[in-house]
Amino acid sequence: MSNNTKLEVKDLTISFKTTQGMVRAVRGVDFELQQGETLAIVGESGSGKSVTSRTIMGILAGNGVIDKGNIFYEGEDLTQIEESEFHEIRGNKIGMIFQDPMSSLNPIMRIGKQITEGMILNGKRLKQQFEKLFHEEEARVHWLKRDIKRAKREFKKLKEKAKDDSSINLAEAKQTMQARVQKAKEELKPAKKELKRAKSEAKIKIKEIWNEQKEKANKDIQVLKDQLQGADDAKAADIKQKIIDRKEELARFKQVTKREARERAIKVMDEVGIPEPEKRLRQYPFQFSGGMRQRIVIAIALTLDPELLICDEPTTALDVTIQAQILELINKLKREHNLSVIFITHDLGVVANMADRIAVMYAGRIVELGTSEDVFYDPRHPYTWALLGSMPDLDSKERLVAIPGTPPNMLFPPKGDAFADRNKYAMKIDFERQPPMFKISDTHSAATWLLHKDAPKVEPPEVIKHRIERMLKRNSSSEVKS
Ligand SMILES: Nc1ncnc2c1ncn2[C@@H]1O[C@H](COP(=O)(O)OP(=O)(O)OP(=O)(O)O)[C@@H](O)[C@H]1O
Ligand SMILES: [Mg+2]
């Protein structure tokens, strides 16, 4: 992991409990995202794109379980933190935009309120200052509680395993677990006491800080009020405004105020290209077009100043022209706010001008990972070929080649390469063993047995080769991000 790594997903494995059994939605996904980078995750419906991104965001559905793996965000493992901590990360650090803007907007609430709501909710400045003062003590209590839970959970898992594995010494494991729980419980008592003490100290400190601010403001206001005497009308109006402003300044010390949030809302609406924001603030979602609604959703995500933006098919519901505008907007915001972006789509064509790197996903796994150039000009996985073949090509008369067959049923994931059934280049081994990720270059790898040194040399299909040639000819700058 380099210094610049924002996000690192390791061996992420996720299942859903359903009445028919466990759906193996994500099966060992690995990738990294660098600061300021755009990674596109591309794949057919059901390949696990949304599940992966929702898990990063901490909003996995209730019947979902993380079986294995880690999600490191700036080094902290998001799979191990409590919901309360996630709450802070969600929105403040990681923002998400979904496919259907209507589903993330409230149809009966004015746009202005929807944009300002989060800012006000997340903008309790004094309270945040207060909580920081006993953060360490609180983390210690959290950590001990978590350790108790974890010890019990690990033992439970072992007990399950012991049913099939007689070599496991359960009695010994139980003792170890109990000792660990006992120790944590003993440490928990003083830790809780310490937390209580830190909290009451913090309360006093914050009260002092607040009183000092209030006194200062009151003094300033008194001075202004004194000036009111004998002032003419114009002067008086000016002073009254100053008094209001001074009160506002004090309120802002405590929290994001309505006025402040409104000012910010107008600014972000302008930034995402919504004309006449002052007027538009008072309108309802149905008064906006689909493209404008998606801009609003993006504005809402922006108000919280995220560092990482996850876009899950943000343009799928839009027509082509509007789609291009939204992509342009995301690109612009990314540059101006130095965001890291995960961009999810089933359409490889969409990401050509967006992505620094592309991860191609199939049946819960990444099957090819590389820079945009790697994936567009030197694709290696037959599934990537199929995706490229199904991509609309504007200046050729070629018909779209649909990918034959359907993805596997993830209740029963195949033993070998999940794409084997649909792959005309599949070999015997493809049906038997899952291919590892073969490294092609420092930036490029793919999981297909075709890359094994003993595999027959297979060229991409002619239609793909033609496309690559044409794309290369047309020059990289317009077709693929350089
Ligand atoms: N709550 C759930 N319960 C059961 N199965 C689920 C649940 N959520 C997702 N799945 C399954 O997990 C797999 C991956 O779904 P996911 O939504 O990540 O696909 P996707 O790649 O985002 O597809 P799309 O392009 O259709 O959005 C699918 O087989 C899906 O049916
Ligand atoms: Mg999805």
Coordinates of C-alpha atoms and ligand atoms in Angstrom, one line a residue:
M1 CA 0.0 0.0 0.0
S2 CA 1.6 3.3 -1.0
N3 CA 1.3 6.5 0.8
N4 CA -1.1 7.8 -1.7
T5 CA -3.6 4.9 -1.2
K6 CA -7.0 6.1 -0.3
L7 CA -8.9 2.8 -0.3
E8 CA -7.7 -0.7 -0.3
V9 CA -10.2 -3.6 -0.7
K10 CA -8.7 -7.0 0.1
D11 CA -10.2 -10.4 -0.6
L12 CA -13.7 -8.9 0.0
T13 CA -16.3 -11.8 0.2
I14 CA -19.9 -11.1 0.7
S15 CA -23.0 -13.4 0.8
F16 CA -26.7 -12.9 1.2
K17 CA -28.9 -15.2 3.3
T18 CA -32.0 -16.0 1.3
T19 CA -34.7 -18.6 1.6
Q20 CA -33.1 -20.5 -1.2
G21 CA -29.7 -20.5 0.3
M22 CA -26.6 -18.3 0.4
V23 CA -26.1 -16.0 -2.6
R24 CA -22.4 -15.6 -3.2
A25 CA -22.5 -12.1 -4.5
V26 CA -18.9 -11.0 -4.1
R27 CA -16.1 -13.6 -4.1
G28 CA -12.7 -12.3 -3.2
V29 CA -12.4 -8.8 -4.6
D30 CA -9.1 -7.0 -4.5
F31 CA -8.3 -3.5 -5.6
E32 CA -6.7 -0.2 -4.5
L33 CA -7.7 3.3 -5.2
Q34 CA -5.2 6.1 -5.1
Q35 CA -5.8 9.7 -4.0
G36 CA -7.3 11.6 -6.9
E37 CA -7.8 8.6 -9.1
T38 CA -10.9 7.4 -10.9
L39 CA -11.5 3.7 -10.9
A40 CA -14.3 2.3 -13.1
I41 CA -15.9 -1.0 -12.1
V42 CA -17.5 -2.4 -15.2
G43 CA -19.6 -5.6 -15.6
E44 CA -23.0 -7.0 -16.4
S45 CA -26.1 -6.9 -14.2
G46 CA -25.6 -9.0 -11.1
S47 CA -21.8 -9.1 -11.2
G48 CA -21.6 -7.6 -7.7
K49 CA -20.8 -4.0 -8.5
S50 CA -23.4 -2.4 -6.3
V51 CA -22.9 -4.8 -3.4
T52 CA -19.2 -4.0 -3.4
S53 CA -19.8 -0.3 -3.4
R54 CA -22.6 -0.4 -0.8
T55 CA -20.4 -2.3 1.5
I56 CA -17.6 0.3 1.2
M57 CA -20.3 2.8 2.1
G58 CA -21.4 0.7 5.1
I59 CA -24.9 0.2 3.8
L60 CA -24.9 -3.5 3.0
A61 CA -28.5 -4.9 3.1
G62 CA -29.6 -6.6 6.4
N63 CA -29.4 -10.1 5.0
G64 CA -25.8 -9.5 3.8
V65 CA -22.7 -10.8 5.6
I66 CA -19.1 -10.0 5.0
D67 CA -17.6 -13.5 5.1
K68 CA -14.0 -12.4 4.6
G69 CA -11.8 -9.6 3.7
N70 CA -11.0 -6.0 4.6
I71 CA -11.8 -2.5 3.4
F72 CA -9.1 -0.1 4.5
Y73 CA -10.0 3.5 4.2
E74 CA -6.8 5.6 4.9
G75 CA -5.6 2.6 6.8
E76 CA -8.6 2.0 8.9
D77 CA -10.6 -1.2 8.4
L78 CA -14.2 -0.3 7.7
T79 CA -15.3 -3.9 8.2
Q80 CA -14.4 -3.6 11.8
I81 CA -15.9 -0.3 12.9
E82 CA -19.2 0.4 14.7
E83 CA -22.2 1.9 13.0
S84 CA -21.7 5.1 15.0
E85 CA -18.3 5.6 13.6
F86 CA -19.5 4.7 10.1
H87 CA -22.0 7.4 10.4
E88 CA -19.2 10.0 10.5
I89 CA -17.4 8.5 7.5
R90 CA -20.5 8.2 5.4
G91 CA -21.1 11.5 3.8
N92 CA -18.2 13.3 5.4
K93 CA -15.6 11.2 3.8
I94 CA -17.4 9.0 1.3
G95 CA -20.3 10.2 -0.7
M96 CA -22.4 8.1 -3.0
I97 CA -24.6 8.9 -6.0
F98 CA -27.1 6.3 -7.2
Q99 CA -28.6 5.4 -10.5
D100 CA -32.1 6.8 -10.0
P101 CA -32.0 10.3 -8.6
M102 CA -35.6 10.0 -7.6
S103 CA -34.9 7.3 -5.1
S104 CA -32.5 9.5 -3.2
L105 CA -34.7 12.5 -3.2
N106 CA -37.8 13.1 -1.1
P107 CA -40.6 13.9 -3.6
I108 CA -42.5 16.1 -1.1
M109 CA -39.7 18.1 0.3
R110 CA -38.4 21.3 -1.3
I111 CA -35.0 20.9 -3.0
G112 CA -33.5 23.6 -0.8
K113 CA -34.3 21.8 2.4
Q114 CA -33.0 18.5 1.0
I115 CA -29.6 20.1 0.2
T116 CA -29.3 21.9 3.5
E117 CA -30.6 19.2 5.7
G118 CA -27.4 17.1 5.8
M119 CA -25.2 20.2 6.2
I120 CA -27.2 21.3 9.3
L121 CA -27.3 17.8 10.7
N122 CA -23.6 17.2 10.2
G123 CA -22.6 20.8 11.1
K124 CA -22.8 20.7 14.9
R125 CA -19.5 22.4 15.4
L126 CA -19.4 22.8 19.1
K127 CA -20.7 19.4 19.7
Q128 CA -18.0 17.9 17.5
Q129 CA -15.4 19.9 19.4
F130 CA -16.9 18.5 22.6
E131 CA -16.7 14.9 21.3
K132 CA -13.1 15.2 20.2
L133 CA -12.1 16.0 23.8
F134 CA -12.9 12.5 25.0
H135 CA -12.5 10.6 21.7
E136 CA -9.6 8.6 22.9
E137 CA -11.3 7.4 26.1
E138 CA -14.4 6.6 24.1
A139 CA -12.4 4.6 21.5
R140 CA -10.9 2.6 24.3
V141 CA -14.3 1.6 25.6
H142 CA -15.5 0.8 22.1
W143 CA -12.4 -1.3 21.4
L144 CA -12.8 -3.4 24.6
K145 CA -16.5 -4.0 24.0
R146 CA -15.7 -5.0 20.4
D147 CA -13.0 -7.3 21.6
I148 CA -15.4 -9.1 23.8
K149 CA -17.9 -9.5 21.0
R150 CA -15.1 -10.6 18.6
A151 CA -13.8 -13.3 21.0
K152 CA -17.3 -14.8 21.4
R153 CA -17.9 -14.6 17.6
E154 CA -14.6 -16.3 16.8
F155 CA -15.4 -19.1 19.2
K156 CA -18.8 -19.6 17.7
K157 CA -17.3 -19.9 14.3
L158 CA -14.8 -22.4 15.6
K159 CA -17.6 -24.4 17.1
E160 CA -19.3 -24.6 13.7
K161 CA -16.0 -25.7 12.1
A162 CA -15.4 -28.3 14.8
K163 CA -18.5 -30.2 13.6
D164 CA -16.6 -31.3 10.6
D165 CA -13.1 -31.1 12.0
S166 CA -12.4 -33.4 14.9
S167 CA -8.8 -32.1 15.3
I168 CA -10.1 -28.8 16.8
N169 CA -9.7 -28.7 20.6
L170 CA -12.8 -26.9 21.6
A171 CA -12.3 -27.1 25.4
E172 CA -9.0 -25.3 25.1
A173 CA -10.4 -22.7 22.7
K174 CA -13.3 -22.1 25.1
Q175 CA -10.8 -21.4 27.9
T176 CA -8.8 -19.0 25.8
M177 CA -11.9 -17.2 24.8
Q178 CA -13.2 -16.9 28.4
A179 CA -9.9 -15.7 29.6
R180 CA -9.9 -13.0 26.8
V181 CA -13.4 -12.0 27.7
Q182 CA -12.6 -11.8 31.4
K183 CA -9.5 -9.7 30.8
A184 CA -11.4 -7.3 28.6
K185 CA -14.2 -7.0 31.1
E186 CA -11.7 -6.2 33.9
E187 CA -10.2 -3.5 31.7
L188 CA -13.6 -2.2 30.7
K189 CA -14.5 -1.0 34.2
P190 CA -11.7 1.5 34.7
A191 CA -12.0 2.5 31.0
K192 CA -15.6 3.4 31.5
K193 CA -14.8 5.4 34.6
E194 CA -12.1 7.2 32.7
L195 CA -14.5 8.0 29.9
K196 CA -17.0 9.4 32.4
R197 CA -14.3 11.7 33.9
A198 CA -13.1 12.9 30.5
K199 CA -16.7 13.6 29.5
S200 CA -17.4 15.8 32.4
E201 CA -14.1 17.6 32.0
A202 CA -15.0 18.2 28.4
K203 CA -18.4 19.5 29.3
I204 CA -16.8 22.2 31.6
K205 CA -14.2 23.1 29.0
I206 CA -16.8 23.5 26.2
K207 CA -19.0 25.6 28.4
E208 CA -16.1 27.9 29.0
I209 CA -15.3 28.2 25.3
W210 CA -19.0 28.9 24.5
N211 CA -19.4 31.5 27.3
E212 CA -16.3 33.3 26.2
Q213 CA -17.7 33.5 22.6
K214 CA -21.1 34.6 23.9
E215 CA -19.5 37.3 26.1
K216 CA -17.5 38.6 23.2
A217 CA -20.5 38.7 20.9
N218 CA -22.6 40.4 23.6
K219 CA -20.0 43.1 24.1
D220 CA -19.9 43.7 20.3
I221 CA -23.6 43.9 20.1
Q222 CA -23.8 46.3 23.1
V223 CA -21.4 48.6 21.3
L224 CA -23.5 48.5 18.2
K225 CA -26.7 49.1 20.2
D226 CA -25.1 52.2 21.8
Q227 CA -24.4 53.5 18.3
L228 CA -28.1 53.2 17.5
Q229 CA -28.8 56.2 19.7
G230 CA -29.0 59.4 17.7
A231 CA -28.4 57.6 14.4
D232 CA -30.4 58.6 11.4
D233 CA -32.7 56.0 9.6
A234 CA -30.1 54.8 7.1
K235 CA -27.4 54.5 9.7
A236 CA -29.7 52.7 12.1
A237 CA -30.7 50.1 9.4
D238 CA -27.0 49.6 8.8
I239 CA -26.3 49.0 12.5
K240 CA -29.3 46.7 12.9
Q241 CA -27.9 44.6 10.0
K242 CA -24.6 44.5 11.8
I243 CA -26.2 43.3 14.9
I244 CA -28.0 40.5 13.0
D245 CA -24.7 39.5 11.4
R246 CA -22.9 39.4 14.7
K247 CA -25.6 37.2 16.1
E248 CA -25.2 35.0 13.1
E249 CA -21.5 34.8 13.6
L250 CA -22.0 33.6 17.1
A251 CA -24.5 31.0 16.0
R252 CA -22.1 29.8 13.3
F253 CA -19.5 29.1 16.0
K254 CA -21.9 26.6 17.5
Q255 CA -23.3 25.1 14.3
V256 CA -23.9 25.4 10.6
T257 CA -26.9 27.8 10.6
K258 CA -29.8 27.8 8.2
R259 CA -28.5 30.9 6.5
E260 CA -25.0 29.5 6.1
A261 CA -26.4 26.2 4.7
R262 CA -28.6 28.1 2.3
E263 CA -25.6 30.2 1.1
R264 CA -23.7 27.0 0.6
A265 CA -26.6 25.3 -1.2
I266 CA -26.8 28.1 -3.7
K267 CA -23.1 27.9 -4.2
V268 CA -23.1 24.1 -4.9
M269 CA -26.2 24.3 -7.1
D270 CA -24.4 26.9 -9.2
E271 CA -21.3 24.6 -9.2
V272 CA -23.2 21.6 -10.5
G273 CA -24.8 23.8 -13.2
I274 CA -28.4 24.5 -11.9
P275 CA -29.4 27.9 -13.3
E276 CA -31.2 30.4 -11.0
P277 CA -30.4 28.4 -7.8
E278 CA -32.2 31.0 -5.5
K279 CA -35.5 30.3 -7.3
R280 CA -34.9 26.6 -7.7
L281 CA -34.3 26.1 -4.0
R282 CA -38.0 26.5 -3.3
Q283 CA -39.1 23.9 -5.9
Y284 CA -39.9 20.2 -5.6
P285 CA -38.1 17.4 -7.3
F286 CA -40.9 16.8 -9.9
Q287 CA -40.2 20.3 -11.2
F288 CA -36.8 19.2 -12.4
S289 CA -35.8 17.1 -15.4
G290 CA -34.0 13.8 -14.8
G291 CA -30.6 15.4 -15.6
M292 CA -31.2 18.3 -13.2
R293 CA -32.3 15.9 -10.5
Q294 CA -29.1 14.0 -10.9
R295 CA -27.2 17.3 -10.6
I296 CA -29.1 17.9 -7.3
V297 CA -28.1 14.6 -5.9
I298 CA -24.5 15.3 -6.8
A299 CA -24.9 18.7 -5.1
I300 CA -26.1 17.1 -2.0
A301 CA -23.1 14.7 -1.9
L302 CA -20.8 17.7 -2.5
T303 CA -22.1 19.8 0.4
L304 CA -20.5 17.4 2.8
D305 CA -17.1 17.7 1.2
P306 CA -16.4 14.0 0.6
E307 CA -12.9 12.8 -0.3
L308 CA -14.2 9.7 -2.1
L309 CA -17.2 9.7 -4.4
I310 CA -18.8 6.5 -5.4
C311 CA -21.1 6.8 -8.4
D312 CA -23.3 3.8 -9.0
E313 CA -24.5 4.0 -12.6
P314 CA -25.2 7.7 -12.2
T315 CA -26.2 8.2 -15.9
T316 CA -28.0 5.0 -16.7
A317 CA -31.4 6.5 -16.5
L318 CA -30.5 9.5 -18.6
D319 CA -30.5 10.0 -22.4
V320 CA -27.2 10.2 -24.2
T321 CA -26.7 14.0 -24.3
I322 CA -27.6 14.5 -20.7
Q323 CA -25.4 11.5 -19.8
A324 CA -22.4 13.2 -21.4
Q325 CA -23.1 16.4 -19.5
I326 CA -23.3 14.6 -16.1
L327 CA -20.0 12.7 -16.9
E328 CA -18.4 16.0 -17.8
L329 CA -19.7 17.4 -14.5
I330 CA -18.3 14.5 -12.4
N331 CA -14.9 15.0 -14.2
K332 CA -14.9 18.7 -13.4
L333 CA -15.8 18.2 -9.8
K334 CA -13.2 15.5 -9.4
R335 CA -10.5 17.9 -10.7
E336 CA -11.7 20.9 -8.6
H337 CA -12.2 19.0 -5.4
N338 CA -9.4 16.5 -5.8
L339 CA -11.8 13.7 -5.3
S340 CA -11.1 10.0 -5.6
V341 CA -13.8 8.4 -7.6
I342 CA -15.2 4.9 -8.0
F343 CA -17.4 4.9 -11.1
I344 CA -19.7 1.9 -11.6
T345 CA -21.3 1.1 -14.9
H346 CA -22.3 -1.8 -17.1
D347 CA -21.3 0.2 -20.2
L348 CA -17.6 0.2 -21.0
G349 CA -18.2 3.0 -23.5
V350 CA -19.1 5.4 -20.7
V351 CA -15.8 5.1 -18.9
A352 CA -13.4 5.8 -21.8
N353 CA -13.1 9.5 -21.0
M354 CA -13.4 9.1 -17.3
A355 CA -11.4 6.3 -15.8
D356 CA -7.7 6.1 -15.0
R357 CA -8.1 2.4 -14.3
I358 CA -10.8 -0.1 -15.0
A359 CA -11.8 -3.2 -13.1
V360 CA -13.9 -5.6 -15.1
M361 CA -16.2 -7.6 -12.8
Y362 CA -17.9 -10.9 -13.5
A363 CA -19.8 -13.1 -11.1
G364 CA -18.5 -11.5 -8.0
R365 CA -14.9 -11.4 -9.0
I366 CA -12.6 -8.9 -10.7
V367 CA -11.5 -10.7 -13.9
E368 CA -9.4 -8.0 -15.5
L369 CA -7.7 -4.9 -13.9
G370 CA -5.6 -2.3 -15.7
T371 CA -5.3 1.2 -16.8
S372 CA -7.8 2.5 -19.4
E373 CA -5.2 1.9 -22.1
D374 CA -4.5 -1.6 -20.9
V375 CA -8.2 -2.6 -21.0
F376 CA -9.2 -0.8 -24.2
Y377 CA -6.1 -1.5 -26.3
D378 CA -4.8 -4.7 -24.9
P379 CA -7.7 -6.6 -23.3
R380 CA -6.9 -10.2 -22.3
H381 CA -10.0 -11.7 -20.7
P382 CA -12.6 -13.2 -23.1
Y383 CA -15.2 -11.5 -21.0
T384 CA -13.6 -8.1 -21.6
W385 CA -13.5 -8.9 -25.3
A386 CA -17.2 -9.7 -25.1
L387 CA -17.9 -6.4 -23.3
L388 CA -15.9 -4.5 -25.9
G389 CA -17.8 -6.2 -28.6
S390 CA -21.1 -5.2 -27.1
M391 CA -20.1 -1.6 -26.8
P392 CA -21.8 0.7 -29.3
D393 CA -19.4 2.1 -31.8
L394 CA -20.5 5.5 -33.2
D395 CA -18.6 5.6 -36.4
S396 CA -18.8 2.1 -37.7
K397 CA -21.9 0.3 -39.0
E398 CA -21.1 -2.8 -37.0
R399 CA -24.0 -4.3 -35.2
L400 CA -23.8 -4.7 -31.4
V401 CA -22.8 -8.3 -30.5
A402 CA -24.7 -9.3 -27.5
I403 CA -22.9 -11.6 -25.1
P404 CA -24.4 -15.0 -25.5
G405 CA -25.8 -16.8 -22.5
T406 CA -26.5 -15.5 -19.0
P407 CA -24.3 -15.1 -16.0
P408 CA -24.3 -18.0 -13.5
N409 CA -26.7 -18.3 -10.7
M410 CA -24.8 -17.1 -7.6
L411 CA -26.6 -19.5 -5.3
F412 CA -24.4 -22.1 -7.0
P413 CA -21.3 -20.4 -8.2
P414 CA -19.3 -22.6 -10.7
K415 CA -16.3 -24.4 -9.6
G416 CA -14.0 -23.1 -12.3
D417 CA -13.9 -19.9 -14.3
A418 CA -17.5 -18.5 -13.9
F419 CA -17.4 -17.3 -17.5
A420 CA -16.5 -20.7 -18.9
D421 CA -20.0 -21.6 -20.0
R422 CA -20.2 -18.5 -22.2
N423 CA -16.7 -18.5 -23.4
K424 CA -15.9 -20.1 -26.7
Y425 CA -12.2 -20.2 -25.9
A426 CA -12.8 -22.2 -22.7
M427 CA -10.5 -25.1 -22.1
K428 CA -11.1 -28.1 -19.9
I429 CA -9.4 -26.5 -16.9
D430 CA -11.8 -23.5 -17.1
F431 CA -14.5 -25.8 -15.9
E432 CA -12.5 -27.3 -13.1
R433 CA -10.4 -24.6 -11.5
Q434 CA -10.7 -21.0 -10.9
P435 CA -7.9 -19.1 -12.7
P436 CA -5.7 -16.9 -10.5
M437 CA -4.9 -13.3 -11.5
F438 CA -2.1 -13.5 -14.0
K439 CA 0.2 -10.5 -14.1
I440 CA 0.6 -9.0 -17.6
S441 CA 2.5 -5.9 -16.6
D442 CA 2.9 -3.7 -13.6
T443 CA -0.5 -2.1 -14.1
H444 CA -2.3 -4.9 -15.9
S445 CA -3.6 -8.3 -14.8
A446 CA -6.4 -10.7 -15.8
A447 CA -7.9 -14.0 -14.4
T448 CA -8.0 -16.3 -17.4
W449 CA -6.3 -19.6 -18.0
L450 CA -5.5 -18.3 -21.5
L451 CA -2.6 -16.4 -19.8
H452 CA -1.1 -19.6 -18.4
K453 CA 2.2 -20.3 -20.0
D454 CA 1.0 -23.7 -21.3
A455 CA -2.2 -22.3 -22.8
P456 CA -2.6 -22.1 -26.6
K457 CA -2.1 -18.7 -28.0
V458 CA -5.5 -17.1 -28.6
E459 CA -5.9 -13.8 -30.3
P460 CA -8.9 -11.5 -29.5
P461 CA -11.7 -11.9 -32.1
E462 CA -11.3 -10.0 -35.3
V463 CA -14.1 -7.5 -34.6
I464 CA -12.3 -6.5 -31.3
K465 CA -8.9 -6.2 -33.1
H466 CA -10.5 -3.9 -35.7
R467 CA -12.0 -1.7 -33.0
I468 CA -8.7 -1.4 -31.2
E469 CA -7.0 -0.5 -34.4
R470 CA -9.6 2.2 -35.1
M471 CA -9.4 3.5 -31.6
L472 CA -5.6 3.7 -31.8
K473 CA -5.8 5.4 -35.1
R474 CA -8.2 8.0 -33.9
N475 CA -5.7 8.8 -31.3
S476 CA -5.8 8.2 -27.6
S477 CA -6.7 11.7 -26.5
S478 CA -10.3 11.6 -27.6
E479 CA -11.1 8.0 -27.1
V480 CA -9.3 6.9 -24.0
K481 CA -8.2 9.1 -21.2
S482 CA -4.5 9.6 -21.5
Ligands
LIG1 N1 -30.3 -8.1 -0.4 C1 -29.9 -9.1 -1.3 N2 -30.4 -10.3 -1.0 C2 -30.1 -11.4 -1.9 N3 -29.3 -11.2 -2.9 C3 -28.8 -10.0 -3.2 C4 -29.1 -8.9 -2.4 N4 -28.5 -7.8 -3.0 C5 -27.9 -8.2 -4.1 N5 -28.0 -9.6 -4.2 C6 -27.5 -10.4 -5.3 O1 -26.1 -10.1 -5.3 C7 -25.6 -10.2 -6.7 C8 -24.9 -8.9 -7.0 O2 -25.8 -7.9 -7.1 P1 -25.4 -6.4 -7.4 O3 -26.5 -5.5 -7.1 O4 -24.1 -6.0 -6.8 O5 -25.2 -6.4 -9.0 P2 -24.7 -5.2 -9.9 O6 -23.4 -5.6 -10.5 O7 -24.7 -3.9 -9.2 O8 -25.8 -5.3 -11.0 P3 -26.7 -4.1 -11.7 O9 -25.9 -3.8 -13.0 O10 -27.9 -4.9 -12.1 O11 -26.9 -3.0 -10.8 C9 -26.8 -10.5 -7.5 O12 -26.9 -11.8 -7.8 C10 -28.0 -10.0 -6.7 O13 -29.1 -10.7 -7.0
MG2 MG -26.0 -2.2 -9.4

